[in-house]
Each structure stands twice: as structure tokens, then as C-alpha cells.
Amino acid sequence: SHPQHDLATRQQNGYGAMITFYCVGGREESAIILKNLQVFALAESLGAVESLAECPSLMTHASVPGEQRALLGIDDTLIRLSVGIESC
């Protein structure tokens, strides 16, 4: 369903496991979601083999001015999950 799905199919063997979504609410709701994750650990770097989660506006992009984050679509409700390879 993604506009570049065909390109990804030609270039990749399998697909990545990065999930990005916006939660309903604001900073408090994002914190509730992150605190209640059972498989994902909270981390700034999502480049490991473990299942990791982050809220970019509070972590990796906290030093970016709010106006610039808004232009990039990074607000307090954006959450990123990196699905790892560990067995649960």
C-alpha cells in the first residue's frame, strides 16, 4: 500500500521492522504508553537487535527547536518501535 513498495521489494531481502505511530493525546499519553510496554525497552538508539521504543520529541530530537520538529512531523505523540530479534 506504500507508494514505494515495489521499489523496496526490488531492493530488499525481507522488510524492516520499524513501526512509527502517533498516539491520541499528548506528552502524558505517550509516557503512559512507553511505561506500559512489556516487550520493548526504552532507548534513544534504535539500532540494536533488541526490541526498543522511543519518543523522539523527548529523546533523540529534544534539542531540535519546537518549530523545526513541527515541520518534521515530530511531536510529543510520535512513538517509534524497533522490533528486535529476541525470542519472548
PDB file of N, CA and C in Angstrom:
ATOM      1  N   SER A   1       0.817  -1.201   0.000  1.00  0.00           N
ATOM      2  CA  SER A   1       0.000   0.000   0.000  1.00  0.00           C
ATOM      3  C   SER A   1       0.864   1.269   0.000  1.00  0.00           C
ATOM      4  N   HIS A   2       2.150   1.152   0.324  1.00  0.00           N
ATOM      5  CA  HIS A   2       3.032   2.312   0.305  1.00  0.00           C
ATOM      6  C   HIS A   2       3.422   2.623  -1.144  1.00  0.00           C
ATOM      7  N   PRO A   3       3.534   3.903  -1.507  1.00  0.00           N
ATOM      8  CA  PRO A   3       3.858   4.274  -2.883  1.00  0.00           C
ATOM      9  C   PRO A   3       5.171   3.671  -3.393  1.00  0.00           C
ATOM     10  N   GLN A   4       6.119   3.374  -2.508  1.00  0.00           N
ATOM     11  CA  GLN A   4       7.404   2.845  -2.939  1.00  0.00           C
ATOM     12  C   GLN A   4       7.575   1.369  -2.577  1.00  0.00           C
ATOM     13  N   HIS A   5       6.467   0.654  -2.401  1.00  0.00           N
ATOM     14  CA  HIS A   5       6.524  -0.763  -2.049  1.00  0.00           C
ATOM     15  C   HIS A   5       7.256  -1.582  -3.113  1.00  0.00           C
ATOM     16  N   ASP A   6       6.976  -1.326  -4.366  1.00  0.00           N
ATOM     17  CA  ASP A   6       7.632  -2.077  -5.441  1.00  0.00           C
ATOM     18  C   ASP A   6       9.145  -1.859  -5.426  1.00  0.00           C
ATOM     19  N   LEU A   7       9.566  -0.624  -5.187  1.00  0.00           N
ATOM     20  CA  LEU A   7      10.994  -0.325  -5.105  1.00  0.00           C
ATOM     21  C   LEU A   7      11.626  -1.081  -3.941  1.00  0.00           C
ATOM     22  N   ALA A   8      10.995  -1.055  -2.783  1.00  0.00           N
ATOM     23  CA  ALA A   8      11.522  -1.763  -1.620  1.00  0.00           C
ATOM     24  C   ALA A   8      11.618  -3.260  -1.882  1.00  0.00           C
ATOM     25  N   THR A   9      10.642  -3.814  -2.577  1.00  0.00           N
ATOM     26  CA  THR A   9      10.641  -5.240  -2.899  1.00  0.00           C
ATOM     27  C   THR A   9      11.838  -5.593  -3.789  1.00  0.00           C
ATOM     28  N   ARG A  10      12.182  -4.710  -4.708  1.00  0.00           N
ATOM     29  CA  ARG A  10      13.318  -4.964  -5.598  1.00  0.00           C
ATOM     30  C   ARG A  10      14.659  -4.804  -4.879  1.00  0.00           C
ATOM     31  N   GLN A  11      14.726  -3.883  -3.915  1.00  0.00           N
ATOM     32  CA  GLN A  11      16.000  -3.564  -3.276  1.00  0.00           C
ATOM     33  C   GLN A  11      16.289  -4.360  -2.014  1.00  0.00           C
ATOM     34  N   GLN A  12      15.283  -4.927  -1.374  1.00  0.00           N
ATOM     35  CA  GLN A  12      15.470  -5.551  -0.066  1.00  0.00           C
ATOM     36  C   GLN A  12      15.154  -7.043  -0.101  1.00  0.00           C
ATOM     37  N   ASN A  13      15.817  -7.739   0.777  1.00  0.00           N
ATOM     38  CA  ASN A  13      15.508  -9.141   1.016  1.00  0.00           C
ATOM     39  C   ASN A  13      14.778  -9.180   2.349  1.00  0.00           C
ATOM     40  N   GLY A  14      13.465  -9.169   2.333  1.00  0.00           N
ATOM     41  CA  GLY A  14      12.692  -9.027   3.564  1.00  0.00           C
ATOM     42  C   GLY A  14      12.431  -7.555   3.821  1.00  0.00           C
ATOM     43  N   TYR A  15      11.822  -7.258   4.929  1.00  0.00           N
ATOM     44  CA  TYR A  15      11.454  -5.884   5.243  1.00  0.00           C
ATOM     45  C   TYR A  15      11.906  -5.523   6.644  1.00  0.00           C
ATOM     46  N   GLY A  16      12.086  -4.245   6.865  1.00  0.00           N
ATOM     47  CA  GLY A  16      12.492  -3.764   8.169  1.00  0.00           C
ATOM     48  C   GLY A  16      11.376  -3.897   9.187  1.00  0.00           C
ATOM     49  N   ALA A  17      11.724  -3.664  10.398  1.00  0.00           N
ATOM     50  CA  ALA A  17      10.759  -3.838  11.472  1.00  0.00           C
ATOM     51  C   ALA A  17      10.675  -2.579  12.324  1.00  0.00           C
ATOM     52  N   MET A  18      10.556  -1.429  11.669  1.00  0.00           N
ATOM     53  CA  MET A  18      10.400  -0.157  12.365  1.00  0.00           C
ATOM     54  C   MET A  18       8.947   0.272  12.226  1.00  0.00           C
ATOM     55  N   ILE A  19       8.320   0.536  13.353  1.00  0.00           N
ATOM     56  CA  ILE A  19       6.925   0.957  13.366  1.00  0.00           C
ATOM     57  C   ILE A  19       6.865   2.344  13.989  1.00  0.00           C
ATOM     58  N   THR A  20       6.241   3.267  13.303  1.00  0.00           N
ATOM     59  CA  THR A  20       6.096   4.628  13.802  1.00  0.00           C
ATOM     60  C   THR A  20       4.616   4.970  13.835  1.00  0.00           C
ATOM     61  N   PHE A  21       4.168   5.546  14.953  1.00  0.00           N
ATOM     62  CA  PHE A  21       2.764   5.929  15.048  1.00  0.00           C
ATOM     63  C   PHE A  21       2.613   7.138  15.964  1.00  0.00           C
ATOM     64  N   TYR A  22       1.477   7.796  15.838  1.00  0.00           N
ATOM     65  CA  TYR A  22       1.112   8.909  16.706  1.00  0.00           C
ATOM     66  C   TYR A  22       0.025   8.417  17.643  1.00  0.00           C
ATOM     67  N   CYS A  23       0.197   8.626  18.937  1.00  0.00           N
ATOM     68  CA  CYS A  23      -0.847   8.236  19.878  1.00  0.00           C
ATOM     69  C   CYS A  23      -1.829   9.396  20.042  1.00  0.00           C
ATOM     70  N   VAL A  24      -2.991   9.092  20.539  1.00  0.00           N
ATOM     71  CA  VAL A  24      -4.001  10.114  20.801  1.00  0.00           C
ATOM     72  C   VAL A  24      -3.663  10.780  22.129  1.00  0.00           C
ATOM     73  N   GLY A  25      -3.701  12.096  22.164  1.00  0.00           N
ATOM     74  CA  GLY A  25      -3.425  12.815  23.396  1.00  0.00           C
ATOM     75  C   GLY A  25      -2.214  13.700  23.253  1.00  0.00           C
ATOM     76  N   GLY A  26      -1.309  13.592  24.203  1.00  0.00           N
ATOM     77  CA  GLY A  26      -0.120  14.429  24.218  1.00  0.00           C
ATOM     78  C   GLY A  26       1.019  13.735  24.928  1.00  0.00           C
ATOM     79  N   ARG A  27       1.866  14.537  25.547  1.00  0.00           N
ATOM     80  CA  ARG A  27       3.063  14.030  26.211  1.00  0.00           C
ATOM     81  C   ARG A  27       2.724  13.019  27.301  1.00  0.00           C
ATOM     82  N   GLU A  28       1.700  13.296  28.088  1.00  0.00           N
ATOM     83  CA  GLU A  28       1.335  12.377  29.183  1.00  0.00           C
ATOM     84  C   GLU A  28       0.895  11.027  28.643  1.00  0.00           C
ATOM     85  N   GLU A  29       0.122  11.020  27.569  1.00  0.00           N
ATOM     86  CA  GLU A  29      -0.347   9.763  26.986  1.00  0.00           C
ATOM     87  C   GLU A  29       0.815   8.970  26.374  1.00  0.00           C
ATOM     88  N   SER A  30       1.748   9.671  25.761  1.00  0.00           N
ATOM     89  CA  SER A  30       2.937   9.000  25.222  1.00  0.00           C
ATOM     90  C   SER A  30       3.720   8.331  26.347  1.00  0.00           C
ATOM     91  N   ALA A  31       3.875   9.048  27.447  1.00  0.00           N
ATOM     92  CA  ALA A  31       4.601   8.492  28.593  1.00  0.00           C
ATOM     93  C   ALA A  31       3.895   7.257  29.150  1.00  0.00           C
ATOM     94  N   ILE A  32       2.569   7.285  29.189  1.00  0.00           N
ATOM     95  CA  ILE A  32       1.812   6.128  29.678  1.00  0.00           C
ATOM     96  C   ILE A  32       2.052   4.918  28.782  1.00  0.00           C
ATOM     97  N   ILE A  33       2.011   5.135  27.474  1.00  0.00           N
ATOM     98  CA  ILE A  33       2.249   4.029  26.542  1.00  0.00           C
ATOM     99  C   ILE A  33       3.648   3.464  26.738  1.00  0.00           C
ATOM    100  N   LEU A  34       4.645   4.331  26.782  1.00  0.00           N
ATOM    101  CA  LEU A  34       6.024   3.867  26.920  1.00  0.00           C
ATOM    102  C   LEU A  34       6.248   3.145  28.240  1.00  0.00           C
ATOM    103  N   LYS A  35       5.635   3.619  29.312  1.00  0.00           N
ATOM    104  CA  LYS A  35       5.791   2.977  30.626  1.00  0.00           C
ATOM    105  C   LYS A  35       5.125   1.613  30.684  1.00  0.00           C
ATOM    106  N   ASN A  36       4.127   1.386  29.851  1.00  0.00           N
ATOM    107  CA  ASN A  36       3.371   0.135  29.908  1.00  0.00           C
ATOM    108  C   ASN A  36       3.796  -0.897  28.864  1.00  0.00           C
ATOM    109  N   LEU A  37       4.820  -0.597  28.100  1.00  0.00           N
ATOM    110  CA  LEU A  37       5.319  -1.588  27.144  1.00  0.00           C
ATOM    111  C   LEU A  37       5.930  -2.755  27.908  1.00  0.00           C
ATOM    112  N   GLN A  38       5.665  -3.967  27.461  1.00  0.00           N
ATOM    113  CA  GLN A  38       6.178  -5.139  28.172  1.00  0.00           C
ATOM    114  C   GLN A  38       7.343  -5.797  27.453  1.00  0.00           C
ATOM    115  N   VAL A  39       7.417  -5.698  26.152  1.00  0.00           N
ATOM    116  CA  VAL A  39       8.491  -6.344  25.389  1.00  0.00           C
ATOM    117  C   VAL A  39       9.566  -5.334  25.011  1.00  0.00           C
ATOM    118  N   PHE A  40       9.190  -4.095  24.763  1.00  0.00           N
ATOM    119  CA  PHE A  40      10.111  -3.072  24.279  1.00  0.00           C
ATOM    120  C   PHE A  40      10.777  -2.346  25.440  1.00  0.00           C
ATOM    121  N   ALA A  41      12.085  -2.129  25.317  1.00  0.00           N
ATOM    122  CA  ALA A  41      12.827  -1.327  26.288  1.00  0.00           C
ATOM    123  C   ALA A  41      12.927   0.095  25.749  1.00  0.00           C
ATOM    124  N   LEU A  42      12.949   1.067  26.628  1.00  0.00           N
ATOM    125  CA  LEU A  42      13.079   2.469  26.243  1.00  0.00           C
ATOM    126  C   LEU A  42      14.541   2.751  25.904  1.00  0.00           C
ATOM    127  N   ALA A  43      14.792   3.345  24.737  1.00  0.00           N
ATOM    128  CA  ALA A  43      16.168   3.627  24.313  1.00  0.00           C
ATOM    129  C   ALA A  43      16.184   4.742  23.288  1.00  0.00           C
ATOM    130  N   GLU A  44      17.261   5.511  23.265  1.00  0.00           N
ATOM    131  CA  GLU A  44      17.392   6.562  22.254  1.00  0.00           C
ATOM    132  C   GLU A  44      17.857   6.011  20.922  1.00  0.00           C
ATOM    133  N   SER A  45      18.743   5.041  20.948  1.00  0.00           N
ATOM    134  CA  SER A  45      19.240   4.437  19.717  1.00  0.00           C
ATOM    135  C   SER A  45      18.398   3.214  19.394  1.00  0.00           C
ATOM    136  N   LEU A  46      17.861   3.173  18.181  1.00  0.00           N
ATOM    137  CA  LEU A  46      17.036   2.037  17.781  1.00  0.00           C
ATOM    138  C   LEU A  46      17.819   1.086  16.881  1.00  0.00           C
ATOM    139  N   GLY A  47      19.134   1.157  16.924  1.00  0.00           N
ATOM    140  CA  GLY A  47      19.962   0.363  16.041  1.00  0.00           C
ATOM    141  C   GLY A  47      20.523  -0.892  16.671  1.00  0.00           C
ATOM    142  N   ALA A  48      19.791  -1.539  17.530  1.00  0.00           N
ATOM    143  CA  ALA A  48      20.267  -2.764  18.176  1.00  0.00           C
ATOM    144  C   ALA A  48      19.394  -3.939  17.758  1.00  0.00           C
ATOM    145  N   VAL A  49      19.690  -5.110  18.290  1.00  0.00           N
ATOM    146  CA  VAL A  49      18.905  -6.288  17.942  1.00  0.00           C
ATOM    147  C   VAL A  49      17.741  -6.513  18.897  1.00  0.00           C
ATOM    148  N   GLU A  50      17.691  -5.754  19.995  1.00  0.00           N
ATOM    149  CA  GLU A  50      16.588  -5.868  20.942  1.00  0.00           C
ATOM    150  C   GLU A  50      15.402  -5.031  20.476  1.00  0.00           C
ATOM    151  N   SER A  51      14.222  -5.361  20.972  1.00  0.00           N
ATOM    152  CA  SER A  51      13.027  -4.554  20.690  1.00  0.00           C
ATOM    153  C   SER A  51      13.100  -3.294  21.535  1.00  0.00           C
ATOM    154  N   LEU A  52      13.100  -2.150  20.864  1.00  0.00           N
ATOM    155  CA  LEU A  52      13.305  -0.871  21.540  1.00  0.00           C
ATOM    156  C   LEU A  52      12.209   0.124  21.161  1.00  0.00           C
ATOM    157  N   ALA A  53      11.976   1.098  22.034  1.00  0.00           N
ATOM    158  CA  ALA A  53      10.967   2.130  21.802  1.00  0.00           C
ATOM    159  C   ALA A  53      11.534   3.490  22.170  1.00  0.00           C
ATOM    160  N   GLU A  54      11.009   4.520  21.498  1.00  0.00           N
ATOM    161  CA  GLU A  54      11.404   5.886  21.841  1.00  0.00           C
ATOM    162  C   GLU A  54      10.307   6.869  21.475  1.00  0.00           C
ATOM    163  N   CYS A  55      10.366   8.020  22.134  1.00  0.00           N
ATOM    164  CA  CYS A  55       9.532   9.175  21.801  1.00  0.00           C
ATOM    165  C   CYS A  55      10.515  10.253  21.338  1.00  0.00           C
ATOM    166  N   PRO A  56      10.694  10.423  20.027  1.00  0.00           N
ATOM    167  CA  PRO A  56      11.736  11.315  19.509  1.00  0.00           C
ATOM    168  C   PRO A  56      11.714  12.736  20.063  1.00  0.00           C
ATOM    169  N   SER A  57      10.532  13.306  20.291  1.00  0.00           N
ATOM    170  CA  SER A  57      10.480  14.692  20.769  1.00  0.00           C
ATOM    171  C   SER A  57      11.094  14.842  22.158  1.00  0.00           C
ATOM    172  N   LEU A  58      11.093  13.776  22.927  1.00  0.00           N
ATOM    173  CA  LEU A  58      11.639  13.809  24.282  1.00  0.00           C
ATOM    174  C   LEU A  58      13.044  13.225  24.363  1.00  0.00           C
ATOM    175  N   MET A  59      13.465  12.561  23.299  1.00  0.00           N
ATOM    176  CA  MET A  59      14.743  11.851  23.357  1.00  0.00           C
ATOM    177  C   MET A  59      15.682  12.322  22.252  1.00  0.00           C
ATOM    178  N   THR A  60      15.683  11.664  21.116  1.00  0.00           N
ATOM    179  CA  THR A  60      16.661  11.940  20.062  1.00  0.00           C
ATOM    180  C   THR A  60      16.563  13.338  19.476  1.00  0.00           C
ATOM    181  N   HIS A  61      15.380  13.945  19.470  1.00  0.00           N
ATOM    182  CA  HIS A  61      15.193  15.263  18.870  1.00  0.00           C
ATOM    183  C   HIS A  61      14.837  16.343  19.900  1.00  0.00           C
ATOM    184  N   ALA A  62      15.121  16.076  21.156  1.00  0.00           N
ATOM    185  CA  ALA A  62      14.775  17.032  22.221  1.00  0.00           C
ATOM    186  C   ALA A  62      15.494  18.366  22.046  1.00  0.00           C
ATOM    187  N   SER A  63      16.691  18.344  21.464  1.00  0.00           N
ATOM    188  CA  SER A  63      17.454  19.589  21.300  1.00  0.00           C
ATOM    189  C   SER A  63      17.057  20.373  20.050  1.00  0.00           C
ATOM    190  N   VAL A  64      16.218  19.789  19.202  1.00  0.00           N
ATOM    191  CA  VAL A  64      15.756  20.474  17.996  1.00  0.00           C
ATOM    192  C   VAL A  64      14.640  21.450  18.394  1.00  0.00           C
ATOM    193  N   PRO A  65      14.709  22.696  17.939  1.00  0.00           N
ATOM    194  CA  PRO A  65      13.666  23.666  18.290  1.00  0.00           C
ATOM    195  C   PRO A  65      12.264  23.155  17.909  1.00  0.00           C
ATOM    196  N   GLY A  66      11.286  23.492  18.727  1.00  0.00           N
ATOM    197  CA  GLY A  66       9.916  23.035  18.520  1.00  0.00           C
ATOM    198  C   GLY A  66       9.364  23.325  17.145  1.00  0.00           C
ATOM    199  N   GLU A  67       9.675  24.500  16.599  1.00  0.00           N
ATOM    200  CA  GLU A  67       9.173  24.850  15.273  1.00  0.00           C
ATOM    201  C   GLU A  67       9.728  23.907  14.208  1.00  0.00           C
ATOM    202  N   GLN A  68      11.010  23.572  14.334  1.00  0.00           N
ATOM    203  CA  GLN A  68      11.634  22.659  13.372  1.00  0.00           C
ATOM    204  C   GLN A  68      11.064  21.249  13.522  1.00  0.00           C
ATOM    205  N   ARG A  69      10.856  20.799  14.776  1.00  0.00           N
ATOM    206  CA  ARG A  69      10.245  19.482  14.990  1.00  0.00           C
ATOM    207  C   ARG A  69       8.861  19.437  14.369  1.00  0.00           C
ATOM    208  N   ALA A  70       8.103  20.507  14.511  1.00  0.00           N
ATOM    209  CA  ALA A  70       6.747  20.550  13.934  1.00  0.00           C
ATOM    210  C   ALA A  70       6.804  20.407  12.416  1.00  0.00           C
ATOM    211  N   LEU A  71       7.749  21.077  11.778  1.00  0.00           N
ATOM    212  CA  LEU A  71       7.910  20.954  10.326  1.00  0.00           C
ATOM    213  C   LEU A  71       8.251  19.527   9.915  1.00  0.00           C
ATOM    214  N   LEU A  72       8.952  18.812  10.789  1.00  0.00           N
ATOM    215  CA  LEU A  72       9.355  17.433  10.509  1.00  0.00           C
ATOM    216  C   LEU A  72       8.291  16.411  10.913  1.00  0.00           C
ATOM    217  N   GLY A  73       7.213  16.881  11.553  1.00  0.00           N
ATOM    218  CA  GLY A  73       6.161  15.967  11.989  1.00  0.00           C
ATOM    219  C   GLY A  73       6.495  15.248  13.279  1.00  0.00           C
ATOM    220  N   ILE A  74       7.427  15.806  14.040  1.00  0.00           N
ATOM    221  CA  ILE A  74       7.842  15.182  15.300  1.00  0.00           C
ATOM    222  C   ILE A  74       7.206  15.949  16.449  1.00  0.00           C
ATOM    223  N   ASP A  75       6.186  15.358  17.048  1.00  0.00           N
ATOM    224  CA  ASP A  75       5.571  15.985  18.219  1.00  0.00           C
ATOM    225  C   ASP A  75       5.582  15.005  19.384  1.00  0.00           C
ATOM    226  N   ASP A  76       4.996  15.403  20.488  1.00  0.00           N
ATOM    227  CA  ASP A  76       5.041  14.584  21.705  1.00  0.00           C
ATOM    228  C   ASP A  76       4.231  13.301  21.602  1.00  0.00           C
ATOM    229  N   THR A  77       3.453  13.140  20.542  1.00  0.00           N
ATOM    230  CA  THR A  77       2.645  11.923  20.406  1.00  0.00           C
ATOM    231  C   THR A  77       3.276  10.895  19.465  1.00  0.00           C
ATOM    232  N   LEU A  78       4.417  11.248  18.873  1.00  0.00           N
ATOM    233  CA  LEU A  78       5.100  10.332  17.955  1.00  0.00           C
ATOM    234  C   LEU A  78       5.894   9.300  18.753  1.00  0.00           C
ATOM    235  N   ILE A  79       5.656   8.035  18.476  1.00  0.00           N
ATOM    236  CA  ILE A  79       6.370   6.935  19.124  1.00  0.00           C
ATOM    237  C   ILE A  79       6.940   6.039  18.037  1.00  0.00           C
ATOM    238  N   ARG A  80       8.172   5.607  18.242  1.00  0.00           N
ATOM    239  CA  ARG A  80       8.830   4.694  17.293  1.00  0.00           C
ATOM    240  C   ARG A  80       9.174   3.402  18.008  1.00  0.00           C
ATOM    241  N   LEU A  81       8.890   2.292  17.342  1.00  0.00           N
ATOM    242  CA  LEU A  81       9.220   0.971  17.863  1.00  0.00           C
ATOM    243  C   LEU A  81      10.145   0.283  16.866  1.00  0.00           C
ATOM    244  N   SER A  82      11.209  -0.296  17.364  1.00  0.00           N
ATOM    245  CA  SER A  82      12.102  -1.106  16.557  1.00  0.00           C
ATOM    246  C   SER A  82      11.957  -2.541  17.041  1.00  0.00           C
ATOM    247  N   VAL A  83      11.442  -3.406  16.173  1.00  0.00           N
ATOM    248  CA  VAL A  83      11.168  -4.788  16.565  1.00  0.00           C
ATOM    249  C   VAL A  83      12.469  -5.583  16.473  1.00  0.00           C
ATOM    250  N   GLY A  84      12.858  -6.181  17.581  1.00  0.00           N
ATOM    251  CA  GLY A  84      14.105  -6.919  17.644  1.00  0.00           C
ATOM    252  C   GLY A  84      13.966  -8.370  17.235  1.00  0.00           C
ATOM    253  N   ILE A  85      15.056  -9.091  17.414  1.00  0.00           N
ATOM    254  CA  ILE A  85      15.081 -10.496  17.006  1.00  0.00           C
ATOM    255  C   ILE A  85      15.072 -11.446  18.201  1.00  0.00           C
ATOM    256  N   GLU A  86      14.939 -10.903  19.405  1.00  0.00           N
ATOM    257  CA  GLU A  86      14.955 -11.769  20.569  1.00  0.00           C
ATOM    258  C   GLU A  86      13.695 -12.635  20.618  1.00  0.00           C
ATOM    259  N   SER A  87      13.769 -13.729  21.326  1.00  0.00           N
ATOM    260  CA  SER A  87      12.626 -14.632  21.488  1.00  0.00           C
ATOM    261  C   SER A  87      11.953 -14.315  22.816  1.00  0.00           C
ATOM    262  N   CYS A  88      10.644 -14.112  22.777  1.00  0.00           N
ATOM    263  CA  CYS A  88       9.926 -13.729  24.004  1.00  0.00           C
ATOM    264  C   CYS A  88       9.224 -14.917  24.626  1.00  0.00           C
TER     265      CYS A  88
END
